[in-house]
GROMACS .gro file of C-alpha atoms in nm:
model
  280
    1MET     CA    1  -3.333  -1.195  -5.443
    2ARG     CA    2  -3.418  -1.269  -5.084
    3THR     CA    3  -3.138  -1.271  -4.830
    4ASN     CA    4  -3.134  -1.431  -4.490
    5ARG     CA    5  -3.011  -1.218  -4.204
    6LEU     CA    6  -2.866  -1.364  -3.889
    7ARG     CA    7  -3.062  -1.267  -3.583
    8PRO     CA    8  -2.886  -1.233  -3.248
    9ALA     CA    9  -2.979  -1.511  -3.014
   10SER     CA   10  -3.187  -1.388  -2.722
   11LEU     CA   11  -3.073  -1.466  -2.368
   12SER     CA   12  -3.280  -1.724  -2.190
   13PHE     CA   13  -3.427  -1.665  -1.846
   14SER     CA   14  -3.169  -1.895  -1.690
   15THR     CA   15  -2.892  -1.692  -1.852
   16MET     CA   16  -3.030  -1.371  -1.700
   17GLU     CA   17  -3.039  -1.539  -1.360
   18PHE     CA   18  -2.678  -1.643  -1.407
   19LEU     CA   19  -2.572  -1.288  -1.490
   20LEU     CA   20  -2.751  -1.146  -1.186
   21LEU     CA   21  -2.574  -1.394  -0.962
   22VAL     CA   22  -2.227  -1.369  -1.114
   23LEU     CA   23  -2.190  -0.996  -1.176
   24PRO     CA   24  -2.169  -0.913  -0.801
   25LEU     CA   25  -1.879  -1.157  -0.780
   26LEU     CA   26  -1.697  -0.973  -1.056
   27LEU     CA   27  -1.755  -0.636  -0.893
   28THR     CA   28  -1.645  -0.746  -0.547
   29SER     CA   29  -1.336  -0.928  -0.669
   30ALA     CA   30  -1.154  -0.611  -0.766
   31PHE     CA   31  -0.969  -0.575  -0.437
   32ALA     CA   32  -0.709  -0.308  -0.370
   33TYR     CA   33  -0.347  -0.351  -0.275
   34PRO     CA   34  -0.212  -0.232   0.062
   35ILE     CA   35  -0.123   0.134   0.110
   36ILE     CA   36   0.245   0.233   0.101
   37THR     CA   37   0.326   0.564   0.270
   38GLU     CA   38   0.650   0.745   0.346
   39VAL     CA   39   0.724   0.926   0.671
   40ASP     CA   40   0.998   1.191   0.674
   41GLU     CA   41   1.258   1.233   0.945
   42SER     CA   42   1.121   1.353   1.281
   43PHE     CA   43   0.772   1.369   1.133
   44THR     CA   44   0.430   1.223   1.216
   45LYS     CA   45   0.181   1.120   0.947
   46CYS     CA   46  -0.180   1.028   1.032
   47PHE     CA   47  -0.472   0.860   0.856
   48ASN     CA   48  -0.839   0.844   0.959
   49PHE     CA   49  -1.065   0.543   0.903
   50ASN     CA   50  -1.435   0.489   0.959
   51VAL     CA   51  -1.584   0.146   1.023
   52PRO     CA   52  -1.950   0.088   0.921
   53ASP     CA   53  -2.209   0.017   1.187
   54ASP     CA   54  -2.248  -0.348   1.292
   55ASP     CA   55  -1.901  -0.421   1.158
   56ASP     CA   56  -1.543  -0.447   1.281
   57ALA     CA   57  -1.200  -0.419   1.127
   58HIS     CA   58  -0.850  -0.565   1.141
   59MET     CA   59  -0.535  -0.366   1.067
   60VAL     CA   60  -0.191  -0.487   0.958
   61PHE     CA   61   0.125  -0.272   0.945
   62ILE     CA   62   0.486  -0.332   0.835
   63ALA     CA   63   0.771  -0.077   0.863
   64LEU     CA   64   1.056  -0.080   0.609
   65PRO     CA   65   1.366   0.138   0.571
   66HIS     CA   66   1.332   0.401   0.299
   67GLU     CA   67   1.623   0.266   0.094
   68VAL     CA   68   1.482  -0.088   0.090
   69ASP     CA   69   1.537  -0.296  -0.224
   70ASN     CA   70   1.243  -0.293  -0.467
   71ASP     CA   71   1.220  -0.674  -0.465
   72VAL     CA   72   1.201  -0.674  -0.084
   73GLU     CA   73   0.929  -0.407  -0.084
   74GLU     CA   74   0.731  -0.596  -0.348
   75TRP     CA   75   0.762  -0.925  -0.154
   76PHE     CA   76   0.630  -0.774   0.170
   77SER     CA   77   0.353  -0.587  -0.016
   78THR     CA   78   0.239  -0.910  -0.182
   79LYS     CA   79   0.247  -1.110   0.141
   80LEU     CA   80   0.058  -0.842   0.333
   81ASN     CA   81  -0.197  -0.834   0.053
   82ASP     CA   82  -0.242  -1.211   0.094
   83MET     CA   83  -0.295  -1.159   0.468
   84THR     CA   84  -0.576  -0.907   0.413
   85ARG     CA   85  -0.739  -1.042   0.097
   86LYS     CA   86  -1.073  -1.212   0.144
   87GLY     CA   87  -1.077  -1.573   0.032
   88SER     CA   88  -0.697  -1.606   0.066
   89ASP     CA   89  -0.550  -1.911   0.239
   90ASP     CA   90  -0.330  -1.674   0.444
   91PHE     CA   91  -0.614  -1.443   0.549
   92MET     CA   92  -0.513  -1.276   0.881
   93LYS     CA   93  -0.249  -1.540   0.947
   94THR     CA   94   0.114  -1.487   1.040
   95LEU     CA   95   0.358  -1.360   0.779
   96PRO     CA   96   0.537  -1.652   0.606
   97GLU     CA   97   0.909  -1.697   0.655
   98VAL     CA   98   1.120  -1.472   0.437
   99SER     CA   99   1.281  -1.657   0.147
  100LYS     CA  100   1.660  -1.680   0.131
  101GLU     CA  101   1.669  -1.471  -0.188
  102ILE     CA  102   1.482  -1.186  -0.017
  103HIS     CA  103   1.669  -1.226   0.312
  104ASP     CA  104   2.003  -1.182   0.135
  105LYS     CA  105   1.888  -0.835   0.022
  106ILE     CA  106   1.810  -0.726   0.380
  107ASN     CA  107   2.070  -0.582   0.613
  108ASP     CA  108   2.120  -0.831   0.899
  109GLU     CA  109   2.151  -0.548   1.150
  110GLU     CA  110   1.812  -0.410   1.048
  111TYR     CA  111   1.615  -0.735   1.025
  112ASN     CA  112   1.376  -0.744   1.323
  113GLY     CA  113   1.574  -0.456   1.475
  114ARG     CA  114   1.438  -0.147   1.650
  115SER     CA  115   1.310   0.103   1.396
  116ASN     CA  116   1.246   0.400   1.627
  117VAL     CA  117   0.916   0.437   1.439
  118TYR     CA  118   0.598   0.419   1.645
  119LEU     CA  119   0.241   0.319   1.566
  120LYS     CA  120  -0.028   0.513   1.749
  121LEU     CA  121  -0.390   0.403   1.711
  122THR     CA  122  -0.637   0.635   1.881
  123VAL     CA  123  -1.009   0.704   1.911
  124PRO     CA  124  -1.146   1.051   2.002
  125LYS     CA  125  -1.226   1.093   2.373
  126ARG     CA  126  -1.105   0.741   2.457
  127PRO     CA  127  -0.777   0.590   2.576
  128VAL     CA  128  -0.506   0.513   2.322
  129LEU     CA  129  -0.573   0.171   2.167
  130ARG     CA  130  -0.219   0.092   2.061
  131HIS     CA  131   0.114   0.271   2.095
  132GLN     CA  132   0.420   0.063   2.017
  133MET     CA  133   0.746   0.071   1.828
  134PHE     CA  134   0.781  -0.105   1.493
  135MET     CA  135   1.047  -0.369   1.447
  136TRP     CA  136   1.191  -0.361   1.096
  137TYR     CA  137   1.017  -0.606   0.857
  138SER     CA  138   0.796  -0.740   1.138
  139PRO     CA  139   0.416  -0.702   1.097
  140VAL     CA  140   0.199  -0.543   1.364
  141VAL     CA  141  -0.154  -0.684   1.363
  142VAL     CA  142  -0.445  -0.514   1.540
  143MET     CA  143  -0.749  -0.741   1.554
  144ASN     CA  144  -1.109  -0.627   1.612
  145VAL     CA  145  -1.046  -0.254   1.640
  146VAL     CA  146  -1.407  -0.171   1.730
  147LYS     CA  147  -1.425  -0.427   2.012
  148ALA     CA  148  -1.091  -0.308   2.146
  149SER     CA  149  -1.214   0.052   2.152
  150GLN     CA  150  -1.530  -0.047   2.341
  151ARG     CA  151  -1.350  -0.218   2.628
  152GLY     CA  152  -1.407  -0.034   2.951
  153GLN     CA  153  -1.693   0.170   2.802
  154LYS     CA  154  -1.980   0.050   3.018
  155ASN     CA  155  -2.233   0.323   2.940
  156ASN     CA  156  -2.145   0.396   2.578
  157LYS     CA  157  -2.026   0.053   2.474
  158ASN     CA  158  -2.216   0.045   2.145
  159VAL     CA  159  -2.163   0.410   2.053
  160ARG     CA  160  -1.934   0.455   1.754
  161PRO     CA  161  -1.655   0.716   1.783
  162PRO     CA  162  -1.764   1.037   1.604
  163GLY     CA  163  -1.423   1.103   1.450
  164GLY     CA  164  -1.347   0.749   1.340
  165TYR     CA  165  -1.015   0.581   1.410
  166SER     CA  166  -0.686   0.766   1.377
  167VAL     CA  167  -0.369   0.580   1.275
  168CYS     CA  168  -0.046   0.778   1.318
  169PHE     CA  169   0.311   0.685   1.230
  170GLU     CA  170   0.573   0.869   1.436
  171ASN     CA  171   0.921   0.868   1.285
  172LYS     CA  172   1.162   0.966   1.563
  173ASN     CA  173   1.469   0.911   1.346
  174SER     CA  174   1.644   1.238   1.270
  175ASP     CA  175   1.840   1.103   0.971
  176GLN     CA  176   1.626   0.838   0.807
  177ARG     CA  177   1.297   0.830   0.619
  178VAL     CA  178   1.081   0.521   0.648
  179LYS     CA  179   0.813   0.339   0.454
  180VAL     CA  180   0.505   0.187   0.615
  181ILE     CA  181   0.291  -0.069   0.436
  182PHE     CA  182  -0.053  -0.114   0.587
  183ASP     CA  183  -0.403  -0.233   0.510
  184VAL     CA  184  -0.743  -0.228   0.679
  185VAL     CA  185  -0.989  -0.513   0.625
  186LEU     CA  186  -1.348  -0.532   0.744
  187THR     CA  187  -1.459  -0.847   0.923
  188SER     CA  188  -1.767  -0.856   0.699
  189ASP     CA  189  -1.528  -0.947   0.414
  190GLU     CA  190  -1.433  -1.274   0.584
  191GLY     CA  191  -1.587  -1.565   0.399
  192GLN     CA  192  -1.764  -1.339   0.151
  193GLU     CA  193  -1.593  -1.514  -0.138
  194ASP     CA  194  -1.729  -1.856  -0.030
  195GLU     CA  195  -2.076  -1.710   0.021
  196LEU     CA  196  -2.083  -1.567  -0.330
  197GLN     CA  197  -1.950  -1.890  -0.476
  198ASN     CA  198  -2.232  -2.084  -0.309
  199LYS     CA  199  -2.489  -1.854  -0.470
  200ILE     CA  200  -2.363  -1.930  -0.820
  201ILE     CA  201  -2.538  -2.199  -1.021
  202LYS     CA  202  -2.358  -2.533  -1.020
  203LYS     CA  203  -2.148  -2.621  -1.322
  204GLU     CA  204  -2.360  -2.919  -1.422
  205HIS     CA  205  -2.665  -2.690  -1.449
  206LEU     CA  206  -2.504  -2.441  -1.684
  207THR     CA  207  -2.550  -2.423  -2.058
  208PRO     CA  208  -2.238  -2.387  -2.279
  209LEU     CA  209  -2.310  -2.016  -2.318
  210GLU     CA  210  -2.323  -1.966  -1.942
  211SER     CA  211  -2.002  -2.165  -1.900
  212ASN     CA  212  -1.834  -1.925  -2.142
  213PHE     CA  213  -1.957  -1.636  -1.928
  214LYS     CA  214  -1.794  -1.792  -1.623
  215GLU     CA  215  -1.464  -1.835  -1.809
  216GLY     CA  216  -1.485  -1.474  -1.922
  217ILE     CA  217  -1.533  -1.360  -1.564
  218ARG     CA  218  -1.225  -1.553  -1.455
  219ALA     CA  219  -1.024  -1.388  -1.732
  220ALA     CA  220  -1.161  -1.046  -1.633
  221ASN     CA  221  -1.058  -1.104  -1.271
  222THR     CA  222  -0.708  -1.191  -1.386
  223ILE     CA  223  -0.690  -0.871  -1.592
  224LEU     CA  224  -0.816  -0.664  -1.298
  225ASN     CA  225  -0.550  -0.810  -1.071
  226GLU     CA  226  -0.281  -0.738  -1.328
  227MET     CA  227  -0.405  -0.379  -1.364
  228LYS     CA  228  -0.389  -0.329  -0.986
  229TYR     CA  229  -0.039  -0.474  -0.982
  230MET     CA  230   0.076  -0.248  -1.267
  231GLU     CA  231  -0.081   0.053  -1.093
  232LYS     CA  232   0.124  -0.023  -0.782
  233ARG     CA  233   0.442  -0.065  -0.986
  234GLU     CA  234   0.375   0.260  -1.174
  235ALA     CA  235   0.332   0.447  -0.844
  236ARG     CA  236   0.661   0.311  -0.715
  237MET     CA  237   0.840   0.398  -1.043
  238ARG     CA  238   0.693   0.749  -1.032
  239HIS     CA  239   0.820   0.794  -0.679
  240THR     CA  240   1.167   0.675  -0.785
  241ALA     CA  241   1.168   0.916  -1.081
  242GLU     CA  242   1.058   1.208  -0.864
  243SER     CA  243   1.326   1.127  -0.607
  244THR     CA  244   1.591   1.107  -0.881
  245ASN     CA  245   1.477   1.438  -1.032
  246ALA     CA  246   1.498   1.603  -0.691
  247LYS     CA  247   1.855   1.482  -0.643
  248ILE     CA  248   1.955   1.602  -0.991
  249ARG     CA  249   1.794   1.941  -0.926
  250PHE     CA  250   1.983   1.972  -0.597
  251PHE     CA  251   2.310   1.877  -0.769
  252SER     CA  252   2.247   2.138  -1.043
  253TYR     CA  253   2.184   2.413  -0.787
  254ALA     CA  254   2.496   2.310  -0.594
  255SER     CA  255   2.702   2.316  -0.914
  256VAL     CA  256   2.581   2.668  -0.997
  257PHE     CA  257   2.670   2.793  -0.647
  258VAL     CA  258   3.013   2.630  -0.667
  259LEU     CA  259   3.081   2.790  -1.006
  260LEU     CA  260   2.971   3.130  -0.877
  261GLY     CA  261   3.194   3.089  -0.575
  262VAL     CA  262   3.494   2.989  -0.785
  263THR     CA  263   3.430   3.286  -1.018
  264TRP     CA  264   3.417   3.526  -0.722
  265LEU     CA  265   3.742   3.383  -0.581
  266GLN     CA  266   3.917   3.415  -0.919
  267ARG     CA  267   3.798   3.772  -0.961
  268THR     CA  268   3.910   3.865  -0.609
  269TYR     CA  269   4.249   3.701  -0.656
  270LEU     CA  270   4.315   3.866  -0.994
  271LYS     CA  271   4.206   4.204  -0.865
  272SER     CA  272   4.443   4.173  -0.568
  273TYR     CA  273   4.725   4.052  -0.793
  274PHE     CA  274   4.694   4.343  -1.037
  275LYS     CA  275   4.681   4.590  -0.750
  276LYS     CA  276   5.007   4.450  -0.612
  277LYS     CA  277   5.167   4.480  -0.954
  278LYS     CA  278   5.032   4.835  -0.977
  279LEU     CA  279   4.853   4.753  -1.298
  280MET     CA  280   4.526   4.892  -1.166
   0.00000   0.00000   0.00000
């Protein structure tokens, strides 16, 4: 008896063209969330960044108290991500007004108050680009870092700094840790989303199979964004767990020392008591 086997349909030439045009969009759409770092009391933490040749960069920073509410931290992280994400309507614009729900979770004395935390942006063998104090919950935006570093450099204007750009956070508080949310975005990313969209075949020229590919890419982008979001949440939860474990460990050690101290006092007292009673 002869059986008919289904053969997989081969991709047409137009489908291959579609894949070659769309796959770069999928790969470039997996953007990262801003960096969240903690700076201990009376401590300075630094990061180094390199900017590719023929390119420039913008930097955005926000300082938050260490004991900030998780919802507040998440709100500022999301808004800063919108400010630095290519293709976003809020790309490198001012931070939107804080909602009433978030504002109620912020201490009024801290909001836009002096943080005593300083940003220092430097380039090797050149003057300091930026040195200023953070105001709580207020973003600091540094535009066109490369152009700013080349001002006043008449002879070596186009020479890139050999050590890159150094970003330091100086916490001059002696009793408070701080969190700094920041991100660095290259100017070459501006408008890249629109450029890639223009290279994609128009919808009316696509076959049903290619349309399904496009829908699959949209779903994949959504999953990638969710994965990045969950990664950020997991990092914050891990930090909370580690902080809680450290406090419990400290409490356990303190309890042991207290018990040893009480035991020593009891032993000393009983020994003195029995000596007075001439029982020893």
